[in-house]
XYZ file of C-alpha atoms in Angstrom:
757
model
C 0.379 -0.047 0.531
C 1.121 3.321 -0.779
C -0.408 6.743 0.957
C -1.800 7.507 3.807
C -3.751 3.987 6.191
C -6.914 3.246 5.597
C -9.843 5.173 7.725
C -10.562 1.810 9.499
C -7.534 1.751 10.388
C -7.384 5.440 11.529
C -9.748 4.767 13.414
C -8.774 1.592 15.008
C -5.665 1.708 15.137
C -4.508 5.796 15.610
C -7.235 7.907 17.438
C -7.135 5.265 20.294
C -3.238 6.298 21.181
C -3.070 9.798 21.451
C -0.960 9.530 24.888
C -2.221 12.237 27.444
C -4.927 13.888 27.288
C -4.043 18.100 28.219
C -7.286 20.111 28.978
C -5.498 22.697 26.523
C -6.041 20.333 23.661
C -9.218 23.024 21.404
C -9.088 20.830 17.791
C -7.471 17.087 18.759
C -7.122 14.940 15.685
C -9.761 13.298 13.971
C -10.362 12.653 10.717
C -10.377 15.681 8.312
C -7.996 17.674 10.614
C -5.187 19.231 9.773
C -3.432 20.590 12.526
C -3.712 20.788 16.395
C -5.108 23.478 18.457
C -3.820 24.782 22.056
C -5.440 27.344 24.092
C -2.231 29.534 25.465
C -3.416 32.324 27.757
C -5.518 34.217 25.869
C -4.342 33.179 22.781
C -4.369 29.853 20.088
C -1.327 27.967 19.789
C -2.027 26.047 15.997
C 0.231 23.361 15.358
C 0.856 21.178 11.756
C 3.435 18.929 10.477
C 4.122 16.654 7.825
C 6.608 14.644 5.946
C 7.787 16.160 2.374
C 9.187 13.919 0.019
C 11.084 14.672 -3.383
C 9.902 14.667 -7.005
C 12.530 12.803 -8.895
C 12.875 15.165 -12.248
C 12.226 18.675 -9.960
C 15.045 20.923 -9.119
C 16.496 19.931 -5.873
C 15.440 24.362 -4.730
C 11.499 23.671 -5.284
C 12.429 20.801 -3.020
C 12.769 23.962 -1.047
C 9.268 26.118 -1.748
C 6.996 22.242 -1.557
C 8.838 21.832 1.973
C 7.105 25.665 3.207
C 4.186 25.759 1.781
C 2.788 22.566 2.186
C 3.476 22.622 6.066
C 1.875 26.116 6.163
C -1.495 25.436 3.898
C -2.208 22.690 6.893
C -2.200 25.985 9.414
C -3.588 28.775 6.910
C -6.715 26.603 6.338
C -7.214 27.261 10.285
C -7.686 30.755 8.744
C -4.197 32.254 10.493
C -1.062 33.374 9.105
C 1.820 30.964 9.250
C 4.490 32.401 11.433
C 6.946 29.228 12.722
C 8.565 26.418 11.093
C 11.502 24.199 11.895
C 12.181 21.113 9.735
C 14.708 17.714 9.539
C 16.204 17.327 6.623
C 17.257 14.003 6.202
C 20.134 12.905 3.058
C 22.003 9.371 2.290
C 25.707 9.691 2.937
C 27.295 10.814 -0.182
C 24.472 13.957 -0.635
C 27.074 16.772 -2.054
C 27.123 19.706 -0.053
C 26.763 22.613 -2.702
C 23.004 19.900 -3.016
C 22.109 20.386 0.471
C 23.307 24.019 0.675
C 21.067 24.482 -2.437
C 17.468 22.355 -0.673
C 17.992 25.025 2.411
C 18.403 27.826 0.566
C 15.617 27.329 -1.003
C 13.230 26.136 1.919
C 14.283 29.600 3.656
C 13.382 31.695 0.640
C 10.291 30.113 0.507
C 10.098 31.553 4.912
C 10.864 34.392 2.940
C 8.473 34.614 0.901
C 6.130 33.409 3.067
C 7.598 35.339 5.888
C 7.847 32.692 8.451
C 10.678 32.492 10.974
C 12.594 29.085 10.670
C 13.180 28.258 14.578
C 14.957 25.318 14.384
C 15.266 21.936 13.195
C 18.303 18.830 12.368
C 20.664 17.633 9.040
C 21.508 14.997 8.903
C 23.520 12.086 6.904
C 21.525 7.868 7.421
C 22.381 5.147 5.151
C 18.511 3.719 5.704
C 17.767 7.287 2.951
C 17.485 6.799 0.017
C 17.184 10.357 -1.577
C 17.364 14.268 0.684
C 13.354 13.390 2.855
C 12.241 15.927 4.639
C 10.936 14.049 7.946
C 9.134 16.374 9.318
C 7.650 20.307 9.037
C 5.881 22.117 12.087
C 4.617 24.299 11.463
C 3.197 27.202 13.973
C 1.913 30.199 14.825
C 0.257 32.239 17.572
C -3.961 33.636 16.832
C -6.388 35.747 18.394
C -9.324 33.696 16.931
C -9.405 30.357 14.703
C -11.238 28.337 11.972
C -12.148 25.255 12.358
C -11.993 22.113 10.455
C -14.881 20.748 11.983
C -17.255 24.304 11.801
C -18.969 24.193 8.245
C -22.683 24.320 8.914
C -25.649 22.810 7.149
C -27.077 25.724 4.700
C -23.428 26.320 4.094
C -21.917 27.108 0.387
C -19.325 24.281 -0.864
C -16.655 26.296 -2.829
C -13.120 25.194 -4.405
C -10.522 27.269 -5.270
C -8.217 26.304 -8.750
C -9.561 22.418 -9.761
C -9.300 18.580 -9.574
C -5.621 17.417 -9.662
C -3.377 20.377 -9.453
C -0.745 18.088 -7.594
C -1.619 14.268 -9.160
C -1.249 16.358 -12.610
C 1.545 19.199 -11.918
C 3.714 16.039 -11.369
C 2.817 13.240 -13.583
C 3.440 16.138 -16.314
C 6.430 17.965 -14.740
C 8.204 14.040 -13.896
C 6.799 11.947 -17.303
C 6.493 14.766 -19.563
C 8.344 13.138 -22.810
C 6.372 9.944 -22.287
C 3.336 12.630 -22.843
C 4.699 14.254 -25.591
C 5.847 10.626 -27.256
C 2.014 10.005 -26.551
C 1.130 12.867 -29.120
C 0.369 15.403 -26.386
C 0.725 19.099 -27.359
C 3.670 20.873 -25.802
C 1.872 23.340 -24.318
C -0.788 20.896 -22.034
C 2.448 19.677 -21.104
C 4.158 22.847 -19.587
C 0.420 24.045 -18.518
C -0.390 20.872 -16.892
C 3.595 20.596 -15.777
C 2.763 24.716 -14.377
C 0.562 23.506 -11.826
C 3.493 21.931 -8.976
C 3.528 26.086 -8.272
C 0.418 25.564 -7.031
C 0.513 22.694 -4.677
C 0.038 25.887 -1.878
C -3.619 27.262 -0.647
C -1.454 29.845 1.690
C -2.671 32.403 0.167
C -6.363 30.568 -0.807
C -7.189 30.399 2.506
C -6.203 34.147 4.087
C -7.827 35.979 1.753
C -10.989 34.082 2.064
C -10.911 33.933 6.000
C -10.489 38.164 5.517
C -12.918 38.228 2.862
C -15.430 37.085 5.977
C -18.083 34.026 6.144
C -15.583 31.085 6.224
C -16.229 28.561 8.047
C -14.090 25.919 7.707
C -11.022 25.152 5.538
C -9.659 22.458 4.053
C -6.495 20.971 1.431
C -7.879 18.459 -0.836
C -4.175 16.048 -0.440
C -4.769 12.749 -0.818
C -8.022 11.385 -2.192
C -8.473 14.897 -4.685
C -12.295 16.031 -3.932
C -13.331 13.569 -3.077
C -11.636 13.283 0.411
C -11.553 16.428 0.519
C -15.481 17.072 0.497
C -16.452 13.976 1.976
C -13.257 14.596 4.835
C -15.071 18.379 5.759
C -18.469 16.961 6.029
C -17.229 14.189 8.525
C -16.154 16.756 10.715
C -17.975 18.542 11.614
C -20.844 15.913 11.419
C -22.791 17.255 8.382
C -23.772 15.361 4.726
C -23.330 17.531 1.563
C -24.436 16.973 -1.510
C -21.554 16.952 -4.199
C -22.469 18.459 -8.353
C -19.627 16.960 -9.445
C -20.162 18.726 -12.561
C -19.758 22.022 -11.806
C -15.580 21.407 -10.566
C -13.411 23.026 -12.222
C -10.908 20.655 -13.619
C -8.749 22.381 -16.645
C -8.230 20.961 -19.854
C -4.258 20.051 -19.128
C -5.304 18.466 -15.960
C -8.518 16.581 -18.248
C -5.592 15.452 -20.857
C -3.196 14.829 -17.651
C -5.400 12.264 -16.124
C -7.188 11.095 -19.700
C -3.672 10.169 -20.720
C -2.286 8.297 -17.833
C -5.887 6.466 -16.952
C -6.919 8.325 -13.160
C -9.894 10.085 -12.034
C -9.109 13.823 -11.953
C -11.380 14.193 -9.116
C -9.898 10.993 -6.911
C -6.649 12.174 -7.193
C -3.689 14.541 -5.225
C -4.930 17.745 -5.464
C -2.925 19.948 -3.015
C -3.565 23.098 -3.641
C -7.160 22.835 -3.933
C -9.383 24.548 -1.125
C -12.196 23.327 -0.690
C -14.852 25.597 2.094
C -17.790 26.334 3.392
C -19.091 29.330 3.490
C -22.148 31.181 4.913
C -24.998 31.772 1.272
C -25.188 35.706 2.286
C -20.937 36.168 1.657
C -20.279 34.015 -0.761
C -20.252 36.662 -3.690
C -17.567 38.361 -0.822
C -15.189 35.235 -0.618
C -15.655 34.338 -3.961
C -14.732 38.193 -5.256
C -11.966 38.424 -3.249
C -10.862 35.201 -4.046
C -11.057 37.038 -7.778
C -8.885 40.010 -7.075
C -6.157 37.933 -5.240
C -6.679 36.434 -9.014
C -7.203 33.034 -8.365
C -9.738 31.319 -9.207
C -12.853 29.772 -7.454
C -15.930 27.926 -8.057
C -19.392 26.916 -5.533
C -19.515 23.775 -6.127
C -22.157 22.388 -4.225
C -23.994 23.061 -0.106
C -24.062 21.624 3.212
C -26.284 19.522 3.836
C -28.892 17.963 7.738
C -26.835 15.041 8.468
C -29.678 12.504 7.946
C -29.145 14.098 4.587
C -26.561 12.066 3.679
C -23.239 12.742 1.487
C -24.461 12.326 -2.234
C -22.758 14.177 -5.627
C -24.700 14.916 -7.792
C -23.353 13.848 -11.697
C -23.633 15.529 -14.598
C -27.209 13.788 -15.982
C -28.752 14.705 -12.348
C -28.876 11.078 -10.907
C -27.418 11.325 -7.460
C -24.805 8.412 -5.850
C -23.525 8.441 -2.567
C -20.322 10.347 -1.747
C -17.716 7.438 -0.188
C -13.738 8.733 -0.194
C -11.611 7.265 -2.022
C -9.887 4.230 -0.469
C -6.432 4.646 -1.739
C -5.479 7.704 -3.994
C -5.393 6.906 -8.114
C -2.380 8.942 -8.412
C 0.793 6.905 -5.867
C 1.017 3.543 -8.094
C 0.734 5.542 -11.294
C 3.376 7.739 -10.367
C 5.147 5.263 -8.830
C 4.631 2.528 -11.453
C 6.380 4.793 -13.419
C 8.985 5.459 -11.665
C 10.072 1.888 -11.397
C 10.328 1.530 -15.250
C 12.639 4.394 -16.029
C 15.715 4.682 -15.669
C 18.005 4.173 -12.469
C 18.697 7.468 -11.135
C 22.271 7.860 -10.438
C 21.980 10.870 -7.601
C 18.982 12.995 -5.258
C 17.589 14.644 -8.182
C 17.625 11.832 -10.630
C 20.238 12.244 -12.562
C 23.864 12.863 -11.314
C 24.919 16.580 -10.729
C 26.733 18.319 -13.934
C 26.312 14.325 -16.484
C 25.137 15.230 -19.157
C 24.953 13.285 -22.211
C 28.127 13.427 -24.381
C 27.823 16.460 -26.348
C 27.119 16.370 -29.946
C 29.625 16.195 -32.428
C 28.357 17.814 -35.690
C 29.938 17.085 -38.728
C 29.215 16.716 -42.408
C 26.637 13.681 -42.974
C 28.384 11.459 -45.665
C 27.203 12.634 -49.551
C 27.838 16.467 -48.297
C 30.944 18.335 -48.777
C 29.763 20.508 -46.147
C 26.488 22.390 -44.282
C 27.146 25.557 -45.693
C 27.288 23.837 -49.369
C 24.407 20.611 -48.599
C 20.605 21.198 -50.229
C 18.957 22.461 -47.355
C 15.474 21.518 -48.212
C 16.023 17.756 -48.053
C 15.770 15.737 -44.931
C 19.798 15.305 -44.893
C 20.567 19.249 -45.467
C 18.610 19.960 -42.389
C 19.965 18.078 -40.406
C 23.317 19.072 -41.469
C 23.288 22.859 -41.291
C 22.151 21.996 -37.741
C 25.191 20.365 -37.136
C 27.746 23.087 -38.015
C 25.126 25.306 -35.862
C 24.824 23.923 -33.082
C 28.969 23.868 -33.651
C 29.297 27.527 -34.130
C 27.570 27.914 -31.323
C 28.969 25.557 -28.592
C 32.784 26.690 -29.122
C 30.961 30.678 -29.016
C 30.357 32.717 -25.628
C 26.557 32.634 -25.641
C 25.992 30.572 -21.963
C 24.702 33.725 -20.637
C 22.545 33.442 -23.401
C 20.559 30.252 -22.354
C 17.501 31.040 -20.300
C 16.654 28.090 -17.176
C 14.600 26.716 -19.534
C 17.017 25.570 -21.871
C 17.938 27.107 -25.900
C 16.862 25.095 -28.234
C 18.153 25.266 -32.491
C 14.882 23.771 -34.613
C 15.284 23.723 -38.987
C 11.877 23.583 -41.287
C 11.679 21.372 -43.437
C 10.373 24.311 -46.778
C 6.883 24.341 -46.193
C 6.915 22.464 -43.544
C 3.254 22.580 -42.181
C 3.665 20.255 -39.052
C 5.974 19.730 -35.868
C 6.471 16.007 -37.644
C 8.718 18.106 -40.755
C 11.153 20.548 -38.304
C 14.037 19.734 -36.387
C 15.966 20.482 -33.051
C 17.339 18.465 -30.718
C 15.997 16.143 -28.626
C 18.392 17.503 -25.557
C 18.326 20.775 -26.023
C 20.848 23.453 -25.638
C 21.965 23.200 -21.721
C 24.168 25.728 -19.876
C 26.830 24.107 -17.801
C 28.723 26.280 -15.258
C 29.845 28.586 -18.225
C 29.761 26.535 -21.307
C 26.934 25.305 -23.234
C 26.500 21.435 -24.204
C 24.242 20.554 -26.511
C 22.579 17.230 -26.000
C 22.206 14.434 -28.295
C 22.077 14.425 -32.378
C 18.984 16.940 -34.569
C 16.250 15.341 -35.266
C 12.513 15.461 -36.595
C 9.685 15.984 -34.606
C 11.632 16.502 -31.583
C 10.318 20.060 -30.673
C 6.467 20.043 -30.235
C 6.519 23.292 -28.201
C 9.791 25.599 -29.986
C 7.834 23.816 -33.478
C 5.044 25.913 -33.323
C 6.724 29.522 -33.523
C 8.511 28.467 -36.619
C 5.474 26.845 -37.941
C 3.483 30.767 -37.635
C 6.917 32.319 -38.954
C 7.221 30.203 -42.012
C 3.554 31.046 -42.581
C 4.244 34.350 -42.993
C 7.140 34.669 -44.833
C 8.499 31.282 -46.170
C 12.670 32.062 -46.504
C 12.148 32.028 -42.388
C 12.375 27.930 -41.949
C 15.036 28.384 -38.558
C 14.507 29.325 -34.678
C 16.528 30.062 -31.255
C 14.793 30.495 -27.660
C 18.014 32.796 -26.076
C 17.215 34.317 -22.380
C 15.312 37.669 -22.034
C 17.686 41.309 -20.886
C 16.338 44.455 -22.028
C 20.114 44.500 -22.410
C 18.907 41.625 -25.024
C 16.636 43.695 -27.017
C 19.162 46.926 -26.822
C 21.906 45.306 -28.609
C 18.509 43.460 -31.003
C 18.052 46.632 -32.058
C 21.585 48.007 -32.007
C 22.618 45.616 -34.584
C 19.733 46.359 -37.280
C 17.587 43.101 -36.570
C 13.506 44.261 -36.448
C 12.636 43.540 -33.353
C 8.468 43.173 -31.773
C 7.165 41.319 -29.070
C 3.329 40.077 -27.405
C 1.951 40.226 -24.274
C 0.775 36.135 -23.361
C -2.307 38.402 -21.191
C -3.446 39.302 -24.393
C -3.584 36.096 -25.945
C -7.814 35.815 -27.222
C -9.990 33.316 -25.494
C -10.593 31.281 -28.631
C -6.878 30.185 -28.625
C -6.466 29.954 -25.464
C -8.844 26.738 -25.661
C -7.720 25.605 -28.154
C -4.902 22.444 -28.191
C -4.543 22.910 -32.104
C -2.668 26.232 -30.777
C -0.295 27.452 -28.627
C 0.393 31.342 -26.744
C 3.811 30.906 -28.576
C 2.562 30.179 -32.281
C -0.093 32.583 -31.665
C 1.750 35.780 -30.401
C 4.274 34.384 -33.187
C 1.324 35.454 -35.629
C 0.214 38.511 -33.374
C 4.083 40.472 -34.033
C 4.918 39.302 -37.414
C 0.903 40.806 -38.589
C 1.168 43.487 -36.341
C 4.061 44.575 -37.334
C 3.257 43.860 -40.846
C -0.281 46.065 -40.726
C 2.303 49.287 -39.268
C 3.925 48.653 -42.343
C 7.025 47.118 -40.295
C 9.817 44.031 -41.868
C 8.894 40.669 -40.824
C 10.135 41.061 -37.522
C 13.588 38.613 -37.371
C 13.426 39.220 -33.680
C 10.536 38.796 -30.842
C 10.043 38.455 -27.203
C 7.779 38.796 -24.808
C 7.908 39.100 -20.850
C 6.338 36.141 -19.758
C 3.691 34.893 -17.226
C 2.584 33.923 -13.720
C 5.264 30.952 -13.935
C 6.444 31.734 -17.639
C 10.002 32.800 -18.426
C 9.919 35.623 -20.714
C 12.078 34.573 -23.679
C 13.325 36.067 -26.807
C 13.018 33.901 -30.212
C 15.597 34.893 -33.358
C 14.386 33.536 -36.423
C 16.613 33.447 -39.857
C 16.452 31.357 -42.947
C 18.522 29.209 -41.984
C 20.654 27.213 -38.394
C 23.165 28.667 -39.370
C 22.100 32.187 -40.451
C 20.168 31.611 -36.244
C 23.554 31.038 -35.030
C 25.769 33.693 -36.079
C 22.598 35.924 -35.282
C 22.974 34.704 -31.843
C 26.594 34.610 -31.547
C 26.445 38.800 -32.282
C 24.029 39.014 -29.841
C 26.594 37.678 -27.865
C 29.291 39.480 -28.679
C 27.158 42.374 -28.106
C 25.509 41.171 -24.856
C 28.746 39.438 -23.241
C 30.054 40.471 -19.914
C 33.734 42.630 -20.439
C 36.150 39.984 -18.465
C 37.183 42.589 -15.135
C 41.176 43.400 -15.866
C 43.698 43.752 -12.603
C 42.633 46.628 -11.886
C 39.171 46.346 -11.805
C 36.545 45.662 -8.396
C 32.504 44.713 -8.119
C 30.335 46.648 -5.455
C 27.116 44.699 -4.408
C 25.391 47.681 -3.455
C 22.619 46.702 -0.084
C 20.707 43.525 -1.865
C 18.772 42.971 1.213
C 15.994 40.965 2.029
C 13.798 44.096 3.409
C 14.684 45.938 -0.431
C 13.271 42.952 -2.703
C 9.675 42.056 -2.677
C 8.178 41.560 1.370
C 10.646 43.676 3.290
C 9.919 46.326 5.055
C 11.379 48.869 2.259
C 10.839 46.886 -1.434
C 12.478 48.163 -4.048
C 9.728 47.589 -6.642
C 11.202 43.892 -8.329
C 14.707 44.810 -6.609
C 14.790 40.387 -6.134
C 15.173 41.179 -10.664
C 18.665 41.698 -9.642
C 20.046 38.681 -8.746
C 20.081 36.775 -12.006
C 21.902 39.712 -13.303
C 24.509 40.370 -10.120
C 25.398 36.313 -9.778
C 26.416 36.190 -13.246
C 29.212 39.724 -12.436
C 29.797 38.067 -9.290
C 30.442 34.760 -10.929
C 32.906 36.436 -13.394
C 34.927 38.417 -10.978
C 35.003 36.172 -9.290
C 37.078 33.041 -11.969
C 39.236 36.136 -12.931
C 40.769 36.995 -9.380
C 39.400 39.608 -9.031
C 38.016 40.907 -5.871
C 33.529 41.491 -4.588
C 32.765 44.330 -1.977
C 29.465 43.553 -0.512
C 27.712 46.572 1.311
C 24.758 46.387 3.900
C 22.613 48.964 5.464
C 22.747 47.719 9.558
C 20.544 50.078 10.911
C 19.552 50.140 14.702
C 16.833 49.846 16.331
C 16.018 53.830 16.720
C 18.166 55.188 13.029
C 17.346 58.831 12.436
C 16.050 57.595 8.802
C 12.811 56.427 10.726
C 10.255 57.581 10.053
C 9.345 56.846 13.563
C 12.294 59.248 14.248
C 10.998 61.479 12.109
C 12.428 60.251 8.965
C 11.919 59.729 4.989
C 11.899 55.542 5.877
C 9.895 53.017 7.399
C 12.635 50.758 9.713
C 14.388 49.090 7.794
C 17.242 46.813 8.063
C 17.194 46.677 11.938
C 20.517 45.100 12.710
C 20.917 41.427 13.419
C 17.545 41.094 11.647
C 16.326 38.473 8.733
C 15.468 41.955 6.782
C 18.586 42.913 6.658
C 20.414 39.868 5.396
C 21.656 39.568 1.828
C 19.267 37.321 -0.180
C 19.045 34.499 0.296
C 20.164 33.318 -3.421
C 22.262 35.920 -3.887
C 25.842 33.916 -4.438
C 27.988 35.870 -1.526
C 32.215 35.157 -2.439
C 33.677 38.777 -1.113
C 33.762 40.623 1.767
C 31.132 42.189 3.225
C 31.189 46.099 4.261
C 28.775 48.483 6.822
C 26.754 51.528 7.200
C 24.415 52.693 9.026
C 25.371 51.836 12.482
C 25.656 55.024 14.050
C 21.699 55.504 15.807
C 22.388 59.576 14.413
C 23.849 59.436 10.541
C 22.399 58.049 7.469
C 24.594 56.623 5.438
C 23.524 55.854 1.946
C 26.858 55.638 0.014
C 29.186 52.140 -0.171
C 32.137 54.869 1.006
C 30.550 55.432 4.066
C 30.732 51.108 4.646
C 33.630 49.699 6.891
C 34.451 45.613 7.108
C 32.004 43.646 8.774
C 33.764 42.334 11.817
C 31.417 38.774 13.776
C 28.064 40.322 14.570
C 28.853 43.969 14.260
C 31.743 46.808 11.922
C 35.280 47.254 12.095
C 37.049 50.187 11.227
C 39.178 49.639 7.331
C 36.696 51.504 5.534
C 35.862 50.564 1.042
C 37.580 53.113 0.226
C 41.256 51.639 1.628
C 40.369 48.631 1.168
C 39.973 48.935 -2.181
C 42.912 50.304 -3.081
C 44.529 48.180 -1.145
C 43.715 45.528 -4.248
C 45.213 47.873 -6.274
C 41.694 49.370 -7.956
C 41.197 51.804 -10.762
C 37.795 51.059 -12.271
C 35.142 49.472 -9.899
C 31.106 47.568 -11.685
C 28.401 48.067 -9.529
C 25.046 47.067 -8.906
C 22.261 47.153 -6.520
C 19.643 48.651 -4.457
C 18.221 51.141 -5.047
C 20.036 53.129 -8.821
C 18.215 56.530 -7.588
C 19.512 56.329 -3.721
C 22.428 53.592 -2.218
C 23.318 53.007 -5.869
C 23.318 55.977 -7.000
C 25.254 57.540 -4.155
C 27.958 54.544 -3.879
C 28.534 55.613 -8.118
C 29.294 59.709 -7.110
C 32.123 58.928 -4.435
C 32.903 56.075 -7.056
C 34.258 58.649 -9.177
C 35.105 61.545 -6.522
C 37.940 58.650 -4.840
C 39.041 59.200 -8.711
C 37.601 55.503 -9.615
C 36.416 54.714 -12.948
C 33.214 54.078 -12.809
C 30.731 51.134 -14.670
C 27.485 50.733 -13.457
C 25.069 47.533 -14.270
C 21.957 47.744 -15.612
C 20.203 44.881 -15.826
C 21.704 45.189 -12.199
C 20.288 47.483 -10.330
C 16.360 48.928 -10.014
C 15.150 52.217 -8.734
C 12.693 53.011 -5.811
C 11.067 56.266 -8.714
C 9.607 57.875 -5.788
C 8.967 60.693 -8.442
C 8.437 58.043 -11.882
C 11.628 58.422 -13.767
C 14.886 58.982 -10.933
C 16.104 55.946 -11.484
C 16.626 57.338 -14.716
C 17.703 60.276 -14.199
C 20.262 58.791 -12.249
C 21.417 57.278 -14.234
C 21.876 60.161 -16.488
C 23.173 62.103 -14.321
C 25.957 59.915 -13.765
C 26.678 59.868 -16.842
C 26.749 63.453 -17.531
C 29.473 62.960 -14.663
C 31.756 60.466 -16.081
C 30.228 56.878 -15.437
C 29.556 54.972 -18.020
C 25.889 52.298 -18.436
C 26.690 49.186 -19.432
């Protein structure tokens, strides 16, 4: 048996054995209750505990997100904001320290996102453990009131958020997506279903609904899915319930995934689906609040007196008893397929750093060169792709590979289907600072990006090739400077009839939309089409060309123009105040403040590889600092010494020397040149300027937060020190108290001699 113990076993062998009784226990263990509630003085202490297992094939970093959100959801369903967390991380002997560090960082980052403090735990290596496992995550909080999980009342309306089988469809598509593609399921369907793994949380759902009022009970539909979640809520309240199956939302991607794997979406695990009992007069308010929070929800039934029983209403109007699934169908399908899959070689499902051998591009038999091969034939297309890949892997393009990795595609003349488009089945991947091409090109190897090529081909028959690269403002500027015709589209603008039609995908619609808009305005057909992403969708640039070699040359030109300059022997990098309080969710958040981290990490990597120094500045304010509003200053309290808000962002690569500023109660300090080298939990006597001179620095590269305040002040003082200053546009964001403050600051610094790159 896999999954939870049976209901019968739970009633007979677990519920009777709960240790000593306590008068403090307000909500005790029972069916459908995932958290305990204790009375502590005038408040309630809510405590929930869960084990968490990693999903093979998903990034290690996602493990931390699941750990925090799954545990926090069990507290949030009582209408209580999670506050504290402890966890036990159990590891197989030999797990690389970098993997362990990645998991720990991701747990911390997810806690920061939800404003949860980590207060304890345990981490260790044990022979009985085969994959990194959270033996238990405990989340708890204090509250003045709770929403009882057993609080549903007769007449309450039954609401659901998101829909059925969120977790089942998400994990199956994320782990076995390639199998689904090979079976003919569209790339968009696979991607939409897989994206649901990051909807496996009801923290936002529950807190939003609770704040709207009129919510009498909430429950997270985990194992057994919607059917068990509804049953358990009614059981906990001692009520009957009527569930209208036809009204339960099931997304097309979920339906297709469950249909392929042969599981009932209503009975499959659905972490992320919130079941609510809401007073009739409050339904409109709750649905409206959820809608404003961009959470889909639907009314699907009603709670009844116990005598009326628990029933489901089928699509044809007939009724049947509601029985909870004895076994969740997800587990058998998931583990059966894992058993058939190749044996994992490491905690992430593959040995970290181990990739298939890179492609060995060469000239196929029968062609003197790929350039000379007839690209109207399948052999010529494949030869052209091999030659293009060879040029790309030898060029400086690693910084252009997006998180979703890249692919290089080329179609036969007049192609109409993805089977007439060739690509690399393993894609082009970034490994450290290199690019590797996995596998040999073959037709039908891409379904999703193939839509871009086919769409472009339908408007301009000579545009037969494409490659996707990382989006940034710098990349778009480089494309324009190189004279490429550039266009864009917004995924949110896709018409509903396209979004729901399995024959289309956002990329196909977006490509056609961008081309047609350009033509309607008398502009040339774009060679570069980009979008800025969407919910869980990375922004990406697509480069188009007549063949793969032309696309490769364009990408190489973009790479050369955007490549980071190699740090010289007199260079240093200054990373200004990339602290939690200046990032989203912080006390003084800079809009998109966390977006500077990936760009700065690339610069940090370049400087460390060149053996050049990196300095990090950190606001380090005492509790009564003069800049705080409580002391008559302009800012809310932020970056208080020793707090999580003062810490550097958890995703920032920290490999250098830390300098602290603003540590005197009566003195402002915006510039990094007012900072002193950190010593333990305090401040030493060496100022930044002296440290830079000691390293022979004549040029400084500056990025961080915020452009119009501390970055600006640091750059001004660097210029005053006689240093040459380079400002990293992609590695900074502005407060923009007045719209345009950030751009004005950069312009003024350029006028004083700084260079913006």
